[in-house]
C-alpha atoms as a printed R data frame, in Angstrom:
    type eleno elety resid chain resno       x       y       z
1   ATOM     1    CA   UNK     A     1  -2.991   6.528  -6.335
2   ATOM     2    CA   UNK     A     2  -4.961   3.776  -4.894
3   ATOM     3    CA   UNK     A     3  -4.651   0.626  -6.205
4   ATOM     4    CA   UNK     A     4  -7.280  -2.407  -5.745
5   ATOM     5    CA   UNK     A     5  -7.219  -5.940  -5.790
6   ATOM     6    CA   UNK     A     6  -9.808  -8.283  -5.932
7   ATOM     7    CA   UNK     A     7  -9.830 -12.249  -4.706
8   ATOM     8    CA   UNK     A     8 -12.530 -14.848  -3.625
9   ATOM     9    CA   UNK     A     9 -13.824 -15.834  -7.665
10  ATOM    10    CA   UNK     A    10 -14.731 -19.237  -8.945
11  ATOM    11    CA   UNK     A    11 -17.438 -22.268  -9.319
12  ATOM    12    CA   UNK     A    12 -20.030 -22.452  -7.817
13  ATOM    13    CA   UNK     A    13 -23.164 -24.478  -7.375
14  ATOM    14    CA   UNK     A    14 -26.637 -22.879  -6.897
15  ATOM    15    CA   UNK     A    15 -27.760 -21.827  -3.953
16  ATOM    16    CA   UNK     A    16 -24.593 -21.947  -2.848
17  ATOM    17    CA   UNK     A    17 -22.258 -18.659  -1.307
18  ATOM    18    CA   UNK     A    18 -18.911 -16.660  -1.879
19  ATOM    19    CA   UNK     A    19 -17.379 -13.807  -0.026
20  ATOM    20    CA   UNK     A    20 -14.972 -11.533  -2.214
21  ATOM    21    CA   UNK     A    21 -11.962 -10.189  -1.076
22  ATOM    22    CA   UNK     A    22 -10.750  -6.217  -1.834
23  ATOM    23    CA   UNK     A    23  -7.169  -5.644  -0.724
24  ATOM    24    CA   UNK     A    24  -7.214  -1.892  -1.260
25  ATOM    25    CA   UNK     A    25  -3.690  -0.234  -0.846
26  ATOM    26    CA   UNK     A    26  -2.053   3.509  -1.613
27  ATOM    27    CA   UNK     A    27  -4.080   7.057  -0.475
28  ATOM    28    CA   UNK     A    28  -6.696   5.291   1.134
29  ATOM    29    CA   UNK     A    29  -7.219   8.215   3.368
30  ATOM    30    CA   UNK     A    30  -8.370  10.147   0.077
31  ATOM    31    CA   UNK     A    31 -11.375   7.259  -0.082
32  ATOM    32    CA   UNK     A    32 -15.199   7.692   1.021
33  ATOM    33    CA   UNK     A    33 -17.014   5.199  -0.271
34  ATOM    34    CA   UNK     A    34 -16.423   1.573  -1.733
35  ATOM    35    CA   UNK     A    35 -18.581  -0.716  -3.697
36  ATOM    36    CA   UNK     A    36 -18.787  -3.749  -5.612
37  ATOM    37    CA   UNK     A    37 -19.565  -3.882  -9.276
38  ATOM    38    CA   UNK     A    38 -20.455  -6.790 -11.638
39  ATOM    39    CA   UNK     A    39 -21.001  -7.396 -15.250
40  ATOM    40    CA   UNK     A    40 -21.955  -9.990 -17.398
41  ATOM    41    CA   UNK     A    41 -21.400 -10.610 -20.681
42  ATOM    42    CA   UNK     A    42 -23.475  -8.323 -23.444
43  ATOM    43    CA   UNK     A    43 -24.945  -7.013 -20.685
44  ATOM    44    CA   UNK     A    44 -23.940  -3.063 -18.959
45  ATOM    45    CA   UNK     A    45 -21.892  -2.682 -15.595
46  ATOM    46    CA   UNK     A    46 -23.987  -3.158 -12.329
47  ATOM    47    CA   UNK     A    47 -23.892  -2.086  -9.222
48  ATOM    48    CA   UNK     A    48 -24.332  -3.802  -6.479
49  ATOM    49    CA   UNK     A    49 -23.919  -2.802  -3.432
50  ATOM    50    CA   UNK     A    50 -21.441   0.802  -1.416
51  ATOM    51    CA   UNK     A    51 -20.248   1.603   1.587
52  ATOM    52    CA   UNK     A    52 -19.845   4.524   3.004
53  ATOM    53    CA   UNK     A    53 -16.124   3.968   4.298
54  ATOM    54    CA   UNK     A    54 -17.037   6.384   7.317
55  ATOM    55    CA   UNK     A    55 -20.316   5.897   8.475
56  ATOM    56    CA   UNK     A    56 -20.542   2.441   7.637
57  ATOM    57    CA   UNK     A    57 -23.199   3.064   5.689
58  ATOM    58    CA   UNK     A    58 -24.708   0.680   3.433
59  ATOM    59    CA   UNK     A    59 -27.441   0.221   0.139
60  ATOM    60    CA   UNK     A    60 -27.723  -2.852  -1.852
61  ATOM    61    CA   UNK     A    61 -29.410  -2.747  -5.987
62  ATOM    62    CA   UNK     A    62 -32.998  -4.741  -5.523
63  ATOM    63    CA   UNK     A    63 -31.027  -7.869  -6.991
64  ATOM    64    CA   UNK     A    64 -29.316  -8.456  -4.677
65  ATOM    65    CA   UNK     A    65 -30.938  -7.428  -1.133
66  ATOM    66    CA   UNK     A    66 -31.384  -9.882   1.240
67  ATOM    67    CA   UNK     A    67 -28.493 -12.527   0.122
68  ATOM    68    CA   UNK     A    68 -25.124 -10.266  -0.339
69  ATOM    69    CA   UNK     A    69 -23.507  -8.321   2.292
70  ATOM    70    CA   UNK     A    70 -20.607  -6.009   1.411
71  ATOM    71    CA   UNK     A    71 -18.513  -4.599   5.012
72  ATOM    72    CA   UNK     A    72 -15.581  -3.283   5.279
73  ATOM    73    CA   UNK     A    73 -12.334  -3.975   7.637
74  ATOM    74    CA   UNK     A    74 -10.689  -0.681   8.098
75  ATOM    75    CA   UNK     A    75  -7.484  -1.446  10.319
76  ATOM    76    CA   UNK     A    76  -6.518  -4.085   7.288
77  ATOM    77    CA   UNK     A    77  -7.755  -2.031   4.285
78  ATOM    78    CA   UNK     A    78 -10.299  -4.767   3.216
79  ATOM    79    CA   UNK     A    79 -13.547  -4.492   1.597
80  ATOM    80    CA   UNK     A    80 -15.739  -8.019   1.498
81  ATOM    81    CA   UNK     A    81 -18.977  -8.757  -0.797
82  ATOM    82    CA   UNK     A    82 -20.749 -11.584   1.187
83  ATOM    83    CA   UNK     A    83 -22.908 -13.368  -1.476
84  ATOM    84    CA   UNK     A    84 -25.494 -15.687  -0.768
85  ATOM    85    CA   UNK     A    85 -27.659 -18.046  -2.295
86  ATOM    86    CA   UNK     A    86 -26.773 -17.537  -5.857
87  ATOM    87    CA   UNK     A    87 -28.055 -18.516  -8.805
88  ATOM    88    CA   UNK     A    88 -26.926 -18.710 -12.505
89  ATOM    89    CA   UNK     A    89 -28.139 -14.770 -13.653
90  ATOM    90    CA   UNK     A    90 -25.151 -14.555  -9.606
91  ATOM    91    CA   UNK     A    91 -22.495 -15.385 -13.000
92  ATOM    92    CA   UNK     A    92 -20.419 -12.317 -13.947
93  ATOM    93    CA   UNK     A    93 -16.761 -10.389 -13.771
94  ATOM    94    CA   UNK     A    94 -17.010  -8.495 -10.282
95  ATOM    95    CA   UNK     A    95 -15.200  -5.484  -9.559
96  ATOM    96    CA   UNK     A    96 -14.701  -3.240  -6.489
97  ATOM    97    CA   UNK     A    97 -14.763   0.544  -6.824
98  ATOM    98    CA   UNK     A    98 -13.648   3.602  -4.662
99  ATOM    99    CA   UNK     A    99 -14.155   7.485  -4.978
100 ATOM   100    CA   UNK     A   100 -13.469  10.369  -2.901
101 ATOM   101    CA   UNK     A   101 -17.565  12.545  -3.027
102 ATOM   102    CA   UNK     A   102 -20.593  10.653  -2.776
103 ATOM   103    CA   UNK     A   103 -21.425   7.209  -3.178
104 ATOM   104    CA   UNK     A   104 -24.260   6.484  -6.026
105 ATOM   105    CA   UNK     A   105 -24.373   3.334  -7.073
106 ATOM   106    CA   UNK     A   106 -26.119   4.965 -10.090
107 ATOM   107    CA   UNK     A   107 -23.354   6.968 -11.031
108 ATOM   108    CA   UNK     A   108 -19.800   4.385 -11.726
109 ATOM   109    CA   UNK     A   109 -17.713   6.531 -14.000
110 ATOM   110    CA   UNK     A   110 -17.391   9.060 -10.483
111 ATOM   111    CA   UNK     A   111 -15.873   6.348  -9.153
112 ATOM   112    CA   UNK     A   112 -12.345   7.194  -9.338
113 ATOM   113    CA   UNK     A   113  -9.977   3.446  -8.465
114 ATOM   114    CA   UNK     A   114 -11.171  -0.138  -9.845
115 ATOM   115    CA   UNK     A   115  -9.282  -3.750  -9.444
116 ATOM   116    CA   UNK     A   116  -9.386  -6.021 -11.978
117 ATOM   117    CA   UNK     A   117 -12.496  -7.855 -11.356
118 ATOM   118    CA   UNK     A   118 -12.671 -11.498 -10.307
119 ATOM   119    CA   UNK     A   119 -14.649 -13.653 -12.120
120 ATOM   120    CA   UNK     A   120 -17.585 -15.544 -10.483
121 ATOM   121    CA   UNK     A   121 -19.818 -18.421 -12.301
122 ATOM   122    CA   UNK     A   122 -22.756 -20.156 -10.701
123 ATOM   123    CA   UNK     A   123 -22.759 -23.692 -12.866
C-alpha cells in the first residue's frame, strides 16, 4: 500500500503562484507514475499533470500547459506541482495520485492510490 499526503494549498490572488507538495510513503517501489488531479465544485475531476517516476517524462493538460510544472524528488519521495499565473478557473481541490502500470491521465481509475487533497482558491 502507498500513502500520499498533499500540502501547500491556500488562497492566492489572480496572477499569483503556489507550490503543492505530495509526500509518498509505504510501498513506493511499486509506483511507476504519479499525477496531479483537481476537482472544482460541481465539476468532474480533471487530470492536470503527470510524471513517469522512472524516466521523468511529463505530460500536462492543455488548461495548465506553460503555467504548471510537475516535478519529483525520488530520494525524498516527494512530488511537486509548481503553479504560476493562477486564475479563478484554477480554484479546486488538488489531489496527488499514483499508479503502478501506465501513466494516462485520461484513465484516473487506474491511479490506485490517492491523497485526501488540498484546497487551492484563487480570489
